[in-house]
Amino acid sequence: MLYESGLMVGGLPGNGFLQDRTALIYGAGGPIGGAVARGLAAEGAHVFLAGRTQSKLDKVANGIREFGGKAETAVVDALVETEVEDFVDQVAKQTNRIDVSFNLISYGDVQQPLMEISAEDFTQPIINATRTHFLTTRAAARHMVKQRSGVVLLFGGSGPQTSPGLGGFKVALDALEGLRRQWALELGKRGIRVVTMVTGGIIETIPWQVDGRDEIVQEINRTAHLNRTANLEDVGSVAAFIASDRARAITDATINISSGGIVDY
């Protein structure tokens, strides 16, 4: 099972480099959110899993607990300001600190060529992405500034590359990078780091029924410079590194685990 050995380091819990840290994971019932939750828990973090579907959250939480990790769940709509603030405040009251905030909820994107998409479908992912990340980062930062430490982790990245027919999705990712830069600048002097993880696509997360899946997988494999591409375990382990003090000099940056598929510039 994923992270089986990591959750019981050397057969003894409590040896991880995120021991006693508190992490909030929005969209934790999804494959990426679940991977990040497992990766952080494997290094000792107490993870609080938020999402809209309790059964999905329970599945991730139970897997973490089975191997000695600490996980709790809450049904939260990360687009609703009061729900986000209540969730974060309750966790902070319970643990006395907020160390990590990760958000990868669905943005409700409709992927069509720009000449064919409606204005509402085009703008929806841009609005949802920027709104949810603004809300969750602000709520976490209010507590992080008091302890003068914390990490906000985004996922997806941007850059000059794109593909046809994405509608507003790629534009939403571009907007999030602008938001990341703004938060990093305003929060950096207060001890808070803001970082984006870039993968170029995780094959495990592409549903089997998606049209053109084989072509997408082939492209991810073709562009990789290594003989492998990033998987969910890579996502979790790199997220844990970014969230730790081992990455304390990294902020306002992208961490690229695309196996060379996305070339930095």
PDB file of C-alpha atoms in Angstrom:
ATOM      1  CA  MET A   1       0.000   0.000   0.000  1.00  0.00           C
ATOM      2  CA  LEU A   2       1.168   3.527  -0.749  1.00  0.00           C
ATOM      3  CA  TYR A   3       3.369   4.953   2.012  1.00  0.00           C
ATOM      4  CA  GLU A   4       3.097   1.833   4.130  1.00  0.00           C
ATOM      5  CA  SER A   5       6.736   2.044   5.166  1.00  0.00           C
ATOM      6  CA  GLY A   6       6.679   5.831   5.442  1.00  0.00           C
ATOM      7  CA  LEU A   7       3.900   5.876   8.021  1.00  0.00           C
ATOM      8  CA  MET A   8       5.859   3.515  10.228  1.00  0.00           C
ATOM      9  CA  VAL A   9       9.427   4.702   9.774  1.00  0.00           C
ATOM     10  CA  GLY A  10      11.774   1.987  10.985  1.00  0.00           C
ATOM     11  CA  GLY A  11       8.746   0.251  12.532  1.00  0.00           C
ATOM     12  CA  LEU A  12       8.316   3.130  14.970  1.00  0.00           C
ATOM     13  CA  PRO A  13       5.856   5.996  14.496  1.00  0.00           C
ATOM     14  CA  GLY A  14       7.030   9.511  15.248  1.00  0.00           C
ATOM     15  CA  ASN A  15      10.278   9.693  13.290  1.00  0.00           C
ATOM     16  CA  GLY A  16       9.081  11.920  10.429  1.00  0.00           C
ATOM     17  CA  PHE A  17      10.343  15.419   9.666  1.00  0.00           C
ATOM     18  CA  LEU A  18       6.814  16.884   9.866  1.00  0.00           C
ATOM     19  CA  GLN A  19       6.186  15.592  13.370  1.00  0.00           C
ATOM     20  CA  ASP A  20       3.700  17.753  15.321  1.00  0.00           C
ATOM     21  CA  ARG A  21       2.808  19.827  12.247  1.00  0.00           C
ATOM     22  CA  THR A  22      -0.814  20.525  11.330  1.00  0.00           C
ATOM     23  CA  ALA A  23      -1.807  20.316   7.666  1.00  0.00           C
ATOM     24  CA  LEU A  24      -5.055  21.279   5.939  1.00  0.00           C
ATOM     25  CA  ILE A  25      -5.841  19.437   2.683  1.00  0.00           C
ATOM     26  CA  TYR A  26      -8.745  20.687   0.554  1.00  0.00           C
ATOM     27  CA  GLY A  27      -9.920  18.281  -2.121  1.00  0.00           C
ATOM     28  CA  ALA A  28      -8.447  15.480  -0.015  1.00  0.00           C
ATOM     29  CA  GLY A  29     -10.848  12.908  -1.440  1.00  0.00           C
ATOM     30  CA  GLY A  30      -9.296  13.226  -4.899  1.00  0.00           C
ATOM     31  CA  PRO A  31      -6.205  11.338  -6.080  1.00  0.00           C
ATOM     32  CA  ILE A  32      -3.808  14.295  -5.811  1.00  0.00           C
ATOM     33  CA  GLY A  33      -5.212  15.572  -2.528  1.00  0.00           C
ATOM     34  CA  GLY A  34      -5.107  12.066  -1.123  1.00  0.00           C
ATOM     35  CA  ALA A  35      -1.504  11.624  -2.226  1.00  0.00           C
ATOM     36  CA  VAL A  36      -0.483  14.879  -0.554  1.00  0.00           C
ATOM     37  CA  ALA A  37      -2.321  13.884   2.623  1.00  0.00           C
ATOM     38  CA  ARG A  38      -0.571  10.509   2.714  1.00  0.00           C
ATOM     39  CA  GLY A  39       2.800  12.072   2.010  1.00  0.00           C
ATOM     40  CA  LEU A  40       2.481  14.601   4.831  1.00  0.00           C
ATOM     41  CA  ALA A  41       1.063  12.037   7.253  1.00  0.00           C
ATOM     42  CA  ALA A  42       3.907   9.661   6.409  1.00  0.00           C
ATOM     43  CA  GLU A  43       6.308  12.229   7.834  1.00  0.00           C
ATOM     44  CA  GLY A  44       4.298  12.743  11.011  1.00  0.00           C
ATOM     45  CA  ALA A  45       1.901  15.574  10.171  1.00  0.00           C
ATOM     46  CA  HIS A  46      -1.595  15.597  11.660  1.00  0.00           C
ATOM     47  CA  VAL A  47      -3.673  15.975   8.499  1.00  0.00           C
ATOM     48  CA  PHE A  48      -7.167  17.455   8.349  1.00  0.00           C
ATOM     49  CA  LEU A  49      -8.943  16.342   5.204  1.00  0.00           C
ATOM     50  CA  ALA A  50     -11.571  18.656   3.726  1.00  0.00           C
ATOM     51  CA  GLY A  51     -13.894  18.043   0.816  1.00  0.00           C
ATOM     52  CA  ARG A  52     -17.518  17.798  -0.203  1.00  0.00           C
ATOM     53  CA  THR A  53     -17.952  14.002  -0.118  1.00  0.00           C
ATOM     54  CA  GLN A  54     -17.603  12.326   3.260  1.00  0.00           C
ATOM     55  CA  SER A  55     -17.174   8.800   1.880  1.00  0.00           C
ATOM     56  CA  LYS A  56     -14.145   9.820  -0.201  1.00  0.00           C
ATOM     57  CA  LEU A  57     -12.572  11.595   2.755  1.00  0.00           C
ATOM     58  CA  ASP A  58     -13.151   8.586   4.994  1.00  0.00           C
ATOM     59  CA  LYS A  59     -11.414   6.274   2.529  1.00  0.00           C
ATOM     60  CA  VAL A  60      -8.266   8.407   2.536  1.00  0.00           C
ATOM     61  CA  ALA A  61      -8.359   8.956   6.301  1.00  0.00           C
ATOM     62  CA  ASN A  62      -8.842   5.279   7.075  1.00  0.00           C
ATOM     63  CA  GLY A  63      -5.890   4.357   4.879  1.00  0.00           C
ATOM     64  CA  ILE A  64      -3.687   6.826   6.740  1.00  0.00           C
ATOM     65  CA  ARG A  65      -4.837   5.666  10.164  1.00  0.00           C
ATOM     66  CA  GLU A  66      -4.331   2.010   9.232  1.00  0.00           C
ATOM     67  CA  PHE A  67      -0.596   2.603   9.055  1.00  0.00           C
ATOM     68  CA  GLY A  68      -0.256   4.766  12.137  1.00  0.00           C
ATOM     69  CA  GLY A  69      -0.928   8.246  10.736  1.00  0.00           C
ATOM     70  CA  LYS A  70      -3.169  10.944  12.189  1.00  0.00           C
ATOM     71  CA  ALA A  71      -6.066  12.048   9.996  1.00  0.00           C
ATOM     72  CA  GLU A  72      -9.400  13.758  10.583  1.00  0.00           C
ATOM     73  CA  THR A  73     -12.126  14.747   8.139  1.00  0.00           C
ATOM     74  CA  ALA A  74     -14.593  17.580   7.605  1.00  0.00           C
ATOM     75  CA  VAL A  75     -17.142  18.292   4.899  1.00  0.00           C
ATOM     76  CA  VAL A  76     -16.208  21.731   3.588  1.00  0.00           C
ATOM     77  CA  ASP A  77     -17.094  23.646   0.429  1.00  0.00           C
ATOM     78  CA  ALA A  78     -13.849  25.510  -0.200  1.00  0.00           C
ATOM     79  CA  LEU A  79     -15.665  28.114  -2.290  1.00  0.00           C
ATOM     80  CA  VAL A  80     -17.782  29.246   0.669  1.00  0.00           C
ATOM     81  CA  GLU A  81     -16.042  31.826   2.837  1.00  0.00           C
ATOM     82  CA  THR A  82     -17.767  30.994   6.125  1.00  0.00           C
ATOM     83  CA  GLU A  83     -17.187  27.248   5.749  1.00  0.00           C
ATOM     84  CA  VAL A  84     -13.485  27.737   5.083  1.00  0.00           C
ATOM     85  CA  GLU A  85     -12.980  30.125   7.973  1.00  0.00           C
ATOM     86  CA  ASP A  86     -14.947  27.957  10.413  1.00  0.00           C
ATOM     87  CA  PHE A  87     -12.968  24.874   9.386  1.00  0.00           C
ATOM     88  CA  VAL A  88      -9.581  26.551   9.792  1.00  0.00           C
ATOM     89  CA  ASP A  89     -10.518  28.203  13.089  1.00  0.00           C
ATOM     90  CA  GLN A  90     -11.753  24.903  14.516  1.00  0.00           C
ATOM     91  CA  VAL A  91      -8.549  23.100  13.538  1.00  0.00           C
ATOM     92  CA  ALA A  92      -6.421  25.907  14.995  1.00  0.00           C
ATOM     93  CA  LYS A  93      -8.402  25.773  18.229  1.00  0.00           C
ATOM     94  CA  GLN A  94      -7.812  22.018  18.455  1.00  0.00           C
ATOM     95  CA  THR A  95      -4.107  21.967  17.522  1.00  0.00           C
ATOM     96  CA  ASN A  96      -2.967  25.508  18.412  1.00  0.00           C
ATOM     97  CA  ARG A  97      -1.261  25.902  15.032  1.00  0.00           C
ATOM     98  CA  ILE A  98      -1.671  25.754  11.245  1.00  0.00           C
ATOM     99  CA  ASP A  99       1.500  24.724   9.416  1.00  0.00           C
ATOM    100  CA  VAL A 100       0.458  23.690   5.902  1.00  0.00           C
ATOM    101  CA  SER A 101      -2.435  24.548   3.604  1.00  0.00           C
ATOM    102  CA  PHE A 102      -2.892  22.630   0.340  1.00  0.00           C
ATOM    103  CA  ASN A 103      -5.821  23.155  -2.023  1.00  0.00           C
ATOM    104  CA  LEU A 104      -6.756  21.183  -5.113  1.00  0.00           C
ATOM    105  CA  ILE A 105     -10.510  21.261  -5.427  1.00  0.00           C
ATOM    106  CA  SER A 106     -12.279  20.924  -8.757  1.00  0.00           C
ATOM    107  CA  TYR A 107     -12.536  24.237 -10.605  1.00  0.00           C
ATOM    108  CA  GLY A 108     -15.547  23.192 -12.683  1.00  0.00           C
ATOM    109  CA  ASP A 109     -13.735  23.742 -15.963  1.00  0.00           C
ATOM    110  CA  VAL A 110     -15.320  23.031 -19.329  1.00  0.00           C
ATOM    111  CA  GLN A 111     -12.595  22.291 -21.847  1.00  0.00           C
ATOM    112  CA  GLN A 112     -13.534  23.493 -25.326  1.00  0.00           C
ATOM    113  CA  PRO A 113     -11.894  25.700 -27.984  1.00  0.00           C
ATOM    114  CA  LEU A 114     -12.231  29.388 -27.162  1.00  0.00           C
ATOM    115  CA  MET A 115     -14.304  30.046 -30.276  1.00  0.00           C
ATOM    116  CA  GLU A 116     -16.853  27.465 -29.145  1.00  0.00           C
ATOM    117  CA  ILE A 117     -17.098  27.985 -25.392  1.00  0.00           C
ATOM    118  CA  SER A 118     -19.616  30.234 -23.616  1.00  0.00           C
ATOM    119  CA  ALA A 119     -18.445  33.206 -21.578  1.00  0.00           C
ATOM    120  CA  GLU A 120     -19.791  31.599 -18.403  1.00  0.00           C
ATOM    121  CA  ASP A 121     -17.980  28.301 -18.981  1.00  0.00           C
ATOM    122  CA  PHE A 122     -14.777  30.149 -19.856  1.00  0.00           C
ATOM    123  CA  THR A 123     -14.726  32.307 -16.720  1.00  0.00           C
ATOM    124  CA  GLN A 124     -15.970  29.681 -14.251  1.00  0.00           C
ATOM    125  CA  PRO A 125     -12.626  27.932 -13.574  1.00  0.00           C
ATOM    126  CA  ILE A 126     -10.808  31.264 -13.348  1.00  0.00           C
ATOM    127  CA  ILE A 127     -13.253  32.575 -10.762  1.00  0.00           C
ATOM    128  CA  ASN A 128     -13.391  29.322  -8.809  1.00  0.00           C
ATOM    129  CA  ALA A 129      -9.624  28.792  -8.749  1.00  0.00           C
ATOM    130  CA  THR A 130      -8.742  32.305  -7.639  1.00  0.00           C
ATOM    131  CA  ARG A 131     -11.605  32.511  -5.151  1.00  0.00           C
ATOM    132  CA  THR A 132     -10.900  29.231  -3.375  1.00  0.00           C
ATOM    133  CA  HIS A 133      -7.153  29.829  -3.145  1.00  0.00           C
ATOM    134  CA  PHE A 134      -7.705  33.347  -1.875  1.00  0.00           C
ATOM    135  CA  LEU A 135     -10.105  32.092   0.806  1.00  0.00           C
ATOM    136  CA  THR A 136      -8.071  29.115   1.997  1.00  0.00           C
ATOM    137  CA  THR A 137      -4.741  30.945   1.985  1.00  0.00           C
ATOM    138  CA  ARG A 138      -6.122  33.961   3.829  1.00  0.00           C
ATOM    139  CA  ALA A 139      -7.791  31.779   6.472  1.00  0.00           C
ATOM    140  CA  ALA A 140      -4.593  29.803   7.083  1.00  0.00           C
ATOM    141  CA  ALA A 141      -2.340  32.867   6.988  1.00  0.00           C
ATOM    142  CA  ARG A 142      -4.288  34.546   9.779  1.00  0.00           C
ATOM    143  CA  HIS A 143      -3.014  31.807  12.067  1.00  0.00           C
ATOM    144  CA  MET A 144       0.395  31.331  10.450  1.00  0.00           C
ATOM    145  CA  VAL A 145       1.374  34.961  10.999  1.00  0.00           C
ATOM    146  CA  LYS A 146       0.920  34.524  14.756  1.00  0.00           C
ATOM    147  CA  GLN A 147       3.474  31.708  14.816  1.00  0.00           C
ATOM    148  CA  ARG A 148       5.589  33.358  12.099  1.00  0.00           C
ATOM    149  CA  SER A 149       5.799  30.199  10.051  1.00  0.00           C
ATOM    150  CA  GLY A 150       3.781  28.170   7.579  1.00  0.00           C
ATOM    151  CA  VAL A 151       3.616  26.821   4.031  1.00  0.00           C
ATOM    152  CA  VAL A 152       0.936  27.324   1.392  1.00  0.00           C
ATOM    153  CA  LEU A 153       1.227  24.741  -1.371  1.00  0.00           C
ATOM    154  CA  LEU A 154      -0.417  25.095  -4.787  1.00  0.00           C
ATOM    155  CA  PHE A 155      -0.591  22.511  -7.538  1.00  0.00           C
ATOM    156  CA  GLY A 156      -0.610  22.755 -11.326  1.00  0.00           C
ATOM    157  CA  GLY A 157       1.696  25.550 -12.329  1.00  0.00           C
ATOM    158  CA  SER A 158       1.745  27.681 -15.435  1.00  0.00           C
ATOM    159  CA  GLY A 159       4.447  28.654 -17.922  1.00  0.00           C
ATOM    160  CA  PRO A 160       4.301  29.531 -21.631  1.00  0.00           C
ATOM    161  CA  GLN A 161       3.194  26.088 -22.836  1.00  0.00           C
ATOM    162  CA  THR A 162      -0.458  25.210 -23.409  1.00  0.00           C
ATOM    163  CA  SER A 163      -2.668  22.946 -25.511  1.00  0.00           C
ATOM    164  CA  PRO A 164      -5.685  23.705 -27.680  1.00  0.00           C
ATOM    165  CA  GLY A 165      -9.215  23.279 -26.388  1.00  0.00           C
ATOM    166  CA  LEU A 166      -8.597  23.934 -22.699  1.00  0.00           C
ATOM    167  CA  GLY A 167     -11.154  26.704 -22.367  1.00  0.00           C
ATOM    168  CA  GLY A 168     -10.408  28.733 -19.232  1.00  0.00           C
ATOM    169  CA  PHE A 169      -8.480  26.008 -17.429  1.00  0.00           C
ATOM    170  CA  LYS A 170      -4.930  27.030 -18.409  1.00  0.00           C
ATOM    171  CA  VAL A 171      -5.860  30.680 -17.895  1.00  0.00           C
ATOM    172  CA  ALA A 172      -6.971  29.743 -14.370  1.00  0.00           C
ATOM    173  CA  LEU A 173      -3.566  28.163 -13.690  1.00  0.00           C
ATOM    174  CA  ASP A 174      -1.867  31.309 -14.998  1.00  0.00           C
ATOM    175  CA  ALA A 175      -4.004  33.389 -12.651  1.00  0.00           C
ATOM    176  CA  LEU A 176      -3.065  31.195  -9.709  1.00  0.00           C
ATOM    177  CA  GLU A 177       0.614  31.815 -10.364  1.00  0.00           C
ATOM    178  CA  GLY A 178      -0.059  35.538 -10.187  1.00  0.00           C
ATOM    179  CA  LEU A 179      -1.908  35.002  -6.912  1.00  0.00           C
ATOM    180  CA  ARG A 180       0.960  32.874  -5.614  1.00  0.00           C
ATOM    181  CA  ARG A 181       3.442  35.652  -6.343  1.00  0.00           C
ATOM    182  CA  GLN A 182       1.255  38.214  -4.569  1.00  0.00           C
ATOM    183  CA  TRP A 183       0.766  36.059  -1.479  1.00  0.00           C
ATOM    184  CA  ALA A 184       4.456  35.118  -1.339  1.00  0.00           C
ATOM    185  CA  LEU A 185       5.492  38.771  -1.440  1.00  0.00           C
ATOM    186  CA  GLU A 186       3.021  39.888   1.209  1.00  0.00           C
ATOM    187  CA  LEU A 187       3.523  36.947   3.571  1.00  0.00           C
ATOM    188  CA  GLY A 188       7.236  36.245   3.199  1.00  0.00           C
ATOM    189  CA  LYS A 189       8.472  38.715   5.808  1.00  0.00           C
ATOM    190  CA  ARG A 190       6.041  37.112   8.237  1.00  0.00           C
ATOM    191  CA  GLY A 191       7.645  33.706   7.874  1.00  0.00           C
ATOM    192  CA  ILE A 192       5.173  32.136   5.442  1.00  0.00           C
ATOM    193  CA  ARG A 193       6.292  30.380   2.261  1.00  0.00           C
ATOM    194  CA  VAL A 194       4.126  29.952  -0.856  1.00  0.00           C
ATOM    195  CA  VAL A 195       5.150  27.337  -3.427  1.00  0.00           C
ATOM    196  CA  THR A 196       3.639  25.702  -6.531  1.00  0.00           C
ATOM    197  CA  MET A 197       4.234  22.076  -7.502  1.00  0.00           C
ATOM    198  CA  VAL A 198       4.330  21.332 -11.247  1.00  0.00           C
ATOM    199  CA  THR A 199       3.972  17.786 -12.591  1.00  0.00           C
ATOM    200  CA  GLY A 200       3.066  17.927 -16.279  1.00  0.00           C
ATOM    201  CA  GLY A 201       0.402  15.290 -15.674  1.00  0.00           C
ATOM    202  CA  ILE A 202       0.045  12.260 -13.411  1.00  0.00           C
ATOM    203  CA  ILE A 203      -1.000   9.274 -15.508  1.00  0.00           C
ATOM    204  CA  GLU A 204      -2.640   7.507 -12.553  1.00  0.00           C
ATOM    205  CA  THR A 205      -5.170  10.324 -12.237  1.00  0.00           C
ATOM    206  CA  ILE A 206      -6.444  10.215 -15.832  1.00  0.00           C
ATOM    207  CA  PRO A 207      -9.763   8.280 -15.862  1.00  0.00           C
ATOM    208  CA  TRP A 208      -9.851   5.280 -18.171  1.00  0.00           C
ATOM    209  CA  GLN A 209     -13.030   6.526 -19.849  1.00  0.00           C
ATOM    210  CA  VAL A 210     -11.606   9.919 -20.875  1.00  0.00           C
ATOM    211  CA  ASP A 211     -11.668  10.483 -24.622  1.00  0.00           C
ATOM    212  CA  GLY A 212      -8.154  10.443 -26.034  1.00  0.00           C
ATOM    213  CA  ARG A 213      -6.617   9.003 -22.867  1.00  0.00           C
ATOM    214  CA  ASP A 214      -4.112   6.900 -24.793  1.00  0.00           C
ATOM    215  CA  GLU A 215      -2.899   9.955 -26.716  1.00  0.00           C
ATOM    216  CA  ILE A 216      -2.580  11.975 -23.494  1.00  0.00           C
ATOM    217  CA  VAL A 217      -0.558   9.230 -21.828  1.00  0.00           C
ATOM    218  CA  GLN A 218       1.672   8.868 -24.871  1.00  0.00           C
ATOM    219  CA  GLU A 219       2.366  12.605 -24.881  1.00  0.00           C
ATOM    220  CA  ILE A 220       3.252  12.648 -21.178  1.00  0.00           C
ATOM    221  CA  ASN A 221       5.634   9.741 -21.706  1.00  0.00           C
ATOM    222  CA  ARG A 222       7.071  11.214 -24.913  1.00  0.00           C
ATOM    223  CA  THR A 223       7.972  14.570 -23.386  1.00  0.00           C
ATOM    224  CA  ALA A 224       9.576  13.121 -20.262  1.00  0.00           C
ATOM    225  CA  HIS A 225      13.376  13.202 -20.265  1.00  0.00           C
ATOM    226  CA  LEU A 226      13.575  10.268 -17.888  1.00  0.00           C
ATOM    227  CA  ASN A 227      12.510   6.681 -18.366  1.00  0.00           C
ATOM    228  CA  ARG A 228       9.595   7.329 -16.013  1.00  0.00           C
ATOM    229  CA  THR A 229       7.051  10.006 -15.218  1.00  0.00           C
ATOM    230  CA  ALA A 230       5.965  11.324 -11.838  1.00  0.00           C
ATOM    231  CA  ASN A 231       3.407   9.242  -9.962  1.00  0.00           C
ATOM    232  CA  LEU A 232       1.210   9.843  -6.933  1.00  0.00           C
ATOM    233  CA  GLU A 233       3.882   8.688  -4.519  1.00  0.00           C
ATOM    234  CA  ASP A 234       6.240  11.306  -5.989  1.00  0.00           C
ATOM    235  CA  VAL A 235       3.567  13.965  -5.459  1.00  0.00           C
ATOM    236  CA  GLY A 236       3.212  13.040  -1.798  1.00  0.00           C
ATOM    237  CA  SER A 237       6.914  12.782  -1.017  1.00  0.00           C
ATOM    238  CA  VAL A 238       7.806  16.054  -2.748  1.00  0.00           C
ATOM    239  CA  ALA A 239       4.894  17.835  -1.055  1.00  0.00           C
ATOM    240  CA  ALA A 240       6.241  16.653   2.298  1.00  0.00           C
ATOM    241  CA  PHE A 241       9.705  17.979   1.445  1.00  0.00           C
ATOM    242  CA  ILE A 242       8.326  21.377   0.409  1.00  0.00           C
ATOM    243  CA  ALA A 243       6.285  21.588   3.614  1.00  0.00           C
ATOM    244  CA  SER A 244       9.297  20.805   5.792  1.00  0.00           C
ATOM    245  CA  ASP A 245      12.086  22.947   7.159  1.00  0.00           C
ATOM    246  CA  ARG A 246      14.402  21.201   4.707  1.00  0.00           C
ATOM    247  CA  ALA A 247      12.903  23.523   2.076  1.00  0.00           C
ATOM    248  CA  ARG A 248      12.927  26.609   4.299  1.00  0.00           C
ATOM    249  CA  ALA A 249      14.712  28.758   1.673  1.00  0.00           C
ATOM    250  CA  ILE A 250      12.139  28.001  -1.050  1.00  0.00           C
ATOM    251  CA  THR A 251       9.269  30.413  -1.626  1.00  0.00           C
ATOM    252  CA  ASP A 252       7.559  32.187  -4.522  1.00  0.00           C
ATOM    253  CA  ALA A 253       8.780  29.376  -6.760  1.00  0.00           C
ATOM    254  CA  THR A 254       7.692  26.302  -8.683  1.00  0.00           C
ATOM    255  CA  ILE A 255       9.007  22.858  -7.844  1.00  0.00           C
ATOM    256  CA  ASN A 256       9.054  20.920 -11.100  1.00  0.00           C
ATOM    257  CA  ILE A 257       8.595  17.130 -10.927  1.00  0.00           C
ATOM    258  CA  SER A 258       7.564  16.681 -14.569  1.00  0.00           C
ATOM    259  CA  SER A 259      10.551  14.415 -15.332  1.00  0.00           C
ATOM    260  CA  GLY A 260      11.654  17.063 -17.802  1.00  0.00           C
ATOM    261  CA  GLY A 261       8.314  17.199 -19.614  1.00  0.00           C
ATOM    262  CA  ILE A 262       8.025  20.861 -18.706  1.00  0.00           C
ATOM    263  CA  VAL A 263      11.306  22.678 -19.281  1.00  0.00           C
ATOM    264  CA  ASP A 264      11.976  25.548 -16.891  1.00  0.00           C
ATOM    265  CA  TYR A 265      13.046  28.854 -18.357  1.00  0.00           C
TER     266      TYR A 265
END
